[in-house]
XYZ file of C-alpha atoms in Angstrom:
342
model
C 14.241 -34.439 18.868
C 12.916 -35.385 15.444
C 13.402 -33.502 12.145
C 9.768 -32.477 12.046
C 10.282 -30.400 15.185
C 13.291 -28.638 13.633
C 11.421 -27.995 10.381
C 8.442 -26.727 12.372
C 10.619 -24.272 14.316
C 12.433 -23.106 11.154
C 9.191 -22.507 9.291
C 7.746 -20.745 12.318
C 10.695 -18.299 12.426
C 10.338 -17.537 8.682
C 6.582 -16.981 8.869
C 4.916 -13.592 8.871
C 3.900 -11.921 12.164
C 0.230 -12.627 11.393
C 0.983 -16.314 10.812
C 2.975 -16.537 14.051
C 0.108 -14.907 15.969
C -2.388 -17.347 14.442
C -0.041 -20.228 15.250
C 0.237 -19.096 18.869
C -3.503 -18.764 19.420
C -4.604 -21.886 17.547
C -4.378 -25.247 19.322
C -2.457 -27.865 17.320
C -1.139 -31.334 17.978
C 1.517 -33.769 16.789
C -0.833 -35.618 14.467
C -3.054 -37.196 17.145
C -6.605 -36.454 16.094
C -8.157 -36.978 19.506
C -5.478 -35.068 21.435
C -7.822 -32.482 23.016
C -5.597 -31.570 25.947
C -3.431 -29.029 24.138
C -1.685 -26.283 26.066
C -4.106 -23.558 25.041
C -7.249 -25.590 25.632
C -6.151 -26.822 29.053
C -5.202 -23.302 30.138
C -8.564 -22.013 28.934
C -10.371 -24.715 30.929
C -8.340 -23.804 33.987
C -9.247 -20.142 33.595
C -12.940 -20.966 33.243
C -12.799 -23.076 36.393
C -11.161 -20.198 38.266
C -13.617 -17.516 37.213
C -16.708 -19.643 37.792
C -15.522 -20.779 41.229
C -14.452 -17.230 42.113
C -17.980 -16.004 41.423
C -19.628 -18.808 43.424
C -17.305 -18.450 46.428
C -17.519 -14.660 46.292
C -21.305 -14.730 46.576
C -21.080 -17.351 49.351
C -18.555 -15.312 51.354
C -20.596 -12.095 51.028
C -23.735 -13.834 52.243
C -21.880 -15.310 55.218
C -20.192 -11.994 56.048
C -23.577 -10.326 56.403
C -24.645 -13.018 58.877
C -21.361 -12.667 60.827
C -22.015 -8.967 61.353
C -25.521 -9.668 62.623
C -24.742 -12.718 64.765
C -21.180 -12.264 66.032
C -20.426 -15.964 65.423
C -16.676 -16.514 65.546
C -17.023 -19.971 63.968
C -18.891 -18.481 61.021
C -16.299 -15.673 60.865
C -13.515 -18.248 60.510
C -15.459 -20.050 57.805
C -16.154 -16.777 55.984
C -12.497 -15.735 56.053
C -11.483 -19.140 54.735
C -14.035 -18.892 51.927
C -12.795 -15.430 50.986
C -9.184 -16.618 51.003
C -10.132 -19.592 48.873
C -11.807 -17.299 46.350
C -8.758 -15.017 46.200
C -6.431 -17.908 45.343
C -7.932 -17.616 41.863
C -5.723 -14.551 41.355
C -2.257 -16.197 41.457
C -3.578 -19.230 39.609
C -5.077 -17.038 36.906
C -1.773 -15.213 36.492
C 0.012 -18.558 36.253
C -2.328 -19.858 33.544
C -1.852 -16.661 31.519
C 1.938 -16.831 31.878
C 1.926 -20.506 30.965
C 0.508 -19.663 27.541
C 3.494 -17.497 26.644
C 5.995 -18.925 24.201
C 9.426 -20.064 25.342
C 12.287 -17.594 25.000
C 16.069 -17.866 24.868
C 16.138 -17.144 28.607
C 13.095 -19.247 29.612
C 13.747 -22.090 27.193
C 11.097 -24.343 28.751
C 8.480 -21.589 28.786
C 6.645 -20.220 31.809
C 4.761 -23.304 32.981
C 6.588 -23.285 36.332
C 4.554 -20.207 37.287
C 1.795 -22.671 38.100
C 3.991 -24.302 40.741
C 4.672 -20.882 42.265
C 0.916 -20.319 42.379
C 0.580 -23.631 44.212
C 3.037 -22.392 46.834
C 0.994 -19.188 47.168
C -2.137 -21.296 47.733
C -0.424 -23.303 50.464
C 0.681 -20.089 52.194
C -2.867 -18.728 51.926
C -4.265 -21.866 53.559
C -1.679 -21.540 56.347
C -2.587 -17.893 56.922
C -6.309 -18.658 57.090
C -5.630 -21.459 59.596
C -3.624 -19.085 61.788
C -6.360 -16.423 61.686
C -9.159 -18.892 62.437
C -7.200 -20.385 65.344
C -6.317 -17.012 66.859
C -9.935 -15.808 66.622
C -11.281 -19.013 68.198
C -8.807 -18.855 71.105
C -9.696 -15.222 71.748
C -13.391 -16.077 71.880
C -12.692 -19.124 74.065
C -11.033 -16.861 76.638
C -13.777 -14.270 76.317
C -16.978 -16.146 75.348
C -19.918 -14.150 74.042
C -23.411 -15.255 73.041
C -24.220 -15.917 69.396
C -27.236 -14.054 68.070
C -29.589 -15.133 65.273
C -28.645 -18.806 65.575
C -31.120 -20.030 62.892
C -29.662 -17.562 60.392
C -26.136 -18.764 61.246
C -27.270 -22.334 60.561
C -28.670 -21.359 57.161
C -25.440 -19.492 56.320
C -23.442 -22.596 57.241
C -25.532 -24.726 54.873
C -25.045 -22.155 52.105
C -21.308 -22.273 52.731
C -21.235 -26.065 52.512
C -23.225 -26.173 49.263
C -21.128 -23.483 47.574
C -17.797 -24.963 48.622
C -18.619 -28.556 47.755
C -19.748 -27.532 44.259
C -16.576 -25.514 43.715
C -14.418 -28.339 45.127
C -15.859 -30.918 42.732
C -15.487 -28.548 39.789
C -11.887 -27.537 40.552
C -10.687 -31.054 41.338
C -12.295 -32.493 38.199
C -10.821 -29.831 35.906
C -7.465 -29.892 37.721
C -7.112 -33.650 37.237
C -8.262 -33.442 33.633
C -5.610 -30.869 32.712
C -2.928 -32.137 35.118
C -2.805 -29.023 37.326
C -1.623 -29.855 40.856
C -2.265 -26.265 41.946
C -5.908 -26.392 40.820
C -6.420 -29.763 42.548
C -4.918 -28.315 45.744
C -7.297 -25.395 45.471
C -10.193 -27.822 45.079
C -9.146 -29.694 48.214
C -9.035 -26.338 49.960
C -12.640 -25.653 48.936
C -13.762 -29.116 50.048
C -12.392 -28.529 53.529
C -14.232 -25.215 53.616
C -17.422 -27.153 52.950
C -16.895 -29.491 55.872
C -15.951 -26.603 58.140
C -19.256 -24.994 57.197
C -20.988 -28.113 58.527
C -18.920 -27.692 61.707
C -20.318 -24.167 62.004
C -23.769 -25.714 61.804
C -22.887 -27.917 64.796
C -21.646 -24.866 66.661
C -24.922 -23.087 65.992
C -26.791 -26.100 67.352
C -24.659 -26.073 70.512
C -25.299 -22.381 71.008
C -29.019 -22.947 70.595
C -28.820 -25.515 73.408
C -27.148 -22.953 75.647
C -23.523 -24.161 75.582
C -21.560 -20.915 75.590
C -18.306 -22.554 74.471
C -19.816 -24.297 71.429
C -18.912 -21.538 68.971
C -15.184 -21.159 69.884
C -14.708 -24.932 70.219
C -16.083 -25.424 66.717
C -13.792 -22.597 65.597
C -10.826 -24.604 66.910
C -12.128 -27.697 65.115
C -12.233 -25.686 61.911
C -8.614 -24.691 62.481
C -7.654 -28.357 62.828
C -9.512 -29.220 59.633
C -7.698 -26.446 57.765
C -4.396 -27.820 59.070
C -5.204 -31.240 57.587
C -5.968 -29.825 54.149
C -2.819 -27.721 54.443
C -0.827 -30.927 54.846
C -2.413 -32.555 51.785
C -2.087 -29.465 49.602
C 1.525 -28.876 50.668
C 2.406 -32.493 49.853
C 0.812 -32.220 46.410
C 2.591 -28.970 45.575
C 5.915 -30.175 47.026
C 5.849 -33.262 44.818
C 5.186 -31.155 41.743
C 7.980 -28.694 42.562
C 10.353 -31.651 43.062
C 9.443 -33.089 39.626
C 7.611 -36.101 41.049
C 5.379 -38.048 38.654
C 3.038 -40.985 39.054
C 5.144 -44.167 38.606
C 2.258 -45.596 36.573
C 3.015 -42.993 33.887
C 6.618 -44.193 33.715
C 5.431 -47.800 33.358
C 3.024 -46.738 30.641
C 5.770 -44.915 28.759
C 8.101 -47.922 28.973
C 5.444 -50.254 27.619
C 4.764 -47.918 24.704
C 8.466 -47.654 23.871
C 9.168 -51.385 23.978
C 6.304 -51.959 21.536
C 7.949 -49.729 18.887
C 9.575 -51.754 16.058
C 13.328 -51.263 16.167
C 13.526 -50.444 19.884
C 15.609 -53.180 21.504
C 15.630 -51.701 24.981
C 14.749 -48.646 27.035
C 17.517 -46.907 28.938
C 17.120 -43.811 31.068
C 13.543 -42.498 31.067
C 12.565 -39.236 32.728
C 9.241 -37.441 32.934
C 8.688 -34.021 34.429
C 5.797 -31.619 34.807
C 6.100 -28.052 33.569
C 2.895 -26.480 34.795
C 0.149 -28.854 33.715
C 2.121 -30.299 30.797
C 4.520 -33.223 30.719
C 7.896 -33.483 28.981
C 9.919 -36.655 28.505
C 13.579 -37.497 27.990
C 14.468 -41.065 27.069
C 17.298 -43.149 25.652
C 16.313 -46.128 23.509
C 18.594 -48.930 22.349
C 18.614 -49.604 18.601
C 20.515 -51.896 16.237
C 24.186 -50.915 16.359
C 24.515 -51.552 12.615
C 21.603 -49.279 11.709
C 22.275 -46.179 9.625
C 21.751 -42.728 11.066
C 18.526 -42.413 9.093
C 17.234 -45.749 10.370
C 18.083 -44.870 13.983
C 16.405 -41.501 13.536
C 13.275 -43.164 12.160
C 13.082 -45.390 15.236
C 13.522 -42.348 17.501
C 10.692 -40.512 15.711
C 8.383 -43.517 16.023
C 9.292 -43.831 19.698
C 8.445 -40.180 20.283
C 5.174 -40.578 18.415
C 4.267 -43.604 20.535
C 4.954 -41.657 23.722
C 2.772 -38.738 22.615
C -0.101 -41.172 22.064
C 0.428 -43.232 25.212
C 1.144 -40.677 27.939
C -1.669 -38.241 28.797
C -0.738 -34.540 28.729
C 2.690 -35.235 27.243
C 3.514 -32.394 24.850
C 7.159 -33.061 23.960
C 9.722 -35.852 24.121
C 13.455 -35.879 23.490
C 14.489 -39.345 22.291
C 18.164 -40.356 22.158
C 19.168 -43.478 20.236
C 21.956 -45.627 21.693
C 23.545 -48.465 19.679
C 23.083 -51.948 21.045
C 26.261 -52.800 23.025
C 28.786 -55.155 21.471
C 30.475 -57.661 23.839
C 34.012 -56.520 24.613
C 33.560 -53.062 23.038
C 34.146 -49.918 25.086
C 31.134 -48.028 26.360
C 30.663 -45.033 24.001
C 29.536 -42.943 26.986
C 32.785 -43.548 28.875
C 34.151 -40.144 27.854
C 31.260 -38.513 29.743
C 31.794 -40.404 32.995
C 34.022 -37.746 34.597
C 31.252 -35.161 34.094
C 28.837 -37.140 36.276
C 27.609 -35.308 39.374
C 29.049 -36.778 42.556
């Protein structure tokens, strides 16, 4: 890490409590004027997305619940439960965004950004639970079919559900991708599936209006299948994030930025990892073996600066300078070889 980071930390520890509080609450960057995706701003955007979507889905679910009581539609019941569950996933995500804003400690040296990944797991479990409930309810009604009352009202409630969910899905996915939150994107996919299942409820209402007594439970089973598909996509997204997967295009972008830095003669090991919705990098660059410590450090600082500009949502980079190998000379890392994990 560069000297400016060490000076920054030292000055931060010497500062007054009021200065430290101001520093914590004020977004700041590493000299990039247009770097708007700071930790505080992205968390604030995530929180806004959660509260707005919670309100929209809450109103949608309440309206549908009233129709369920009047009509007895099991398909609409499954859709309503899914909408309510989708709204409640704002709770663990909100907690994760709040935790993610806390400063790192000597125990949690990388901060609390991983809470967002735990929230993603909670969302996946919520989707699984809603799928199980919708499937069980549909099977029960398939074995014991009952007529659906107030079919036109059920159709209107289904359209309301689709409109509310599609709006929330677009909003969550857009904000989630902007701030790099896999959990928020997964939640948006969840809402999108709710929208399409609402359209399935509309089909069930049409079948009931035509006198097909099994239309409602069959559509309920179709909803269960749709939830299972979104469960697969959301689980894959969250699993990749938990396993530190990144888009290979980001790695390519980082390599190109590093090789363009004057003094960098090669790029060795390069690692990127997500911590919540922020990226960190660790990289070894090859520099002139005859360079002084100060010269090698300058190259490392410029390499870090280039990465911060080139890689979206990257907030920190640890750059290690390796001397260019000399033919016939021993590898300076040879002493570390026996510590390698086998």
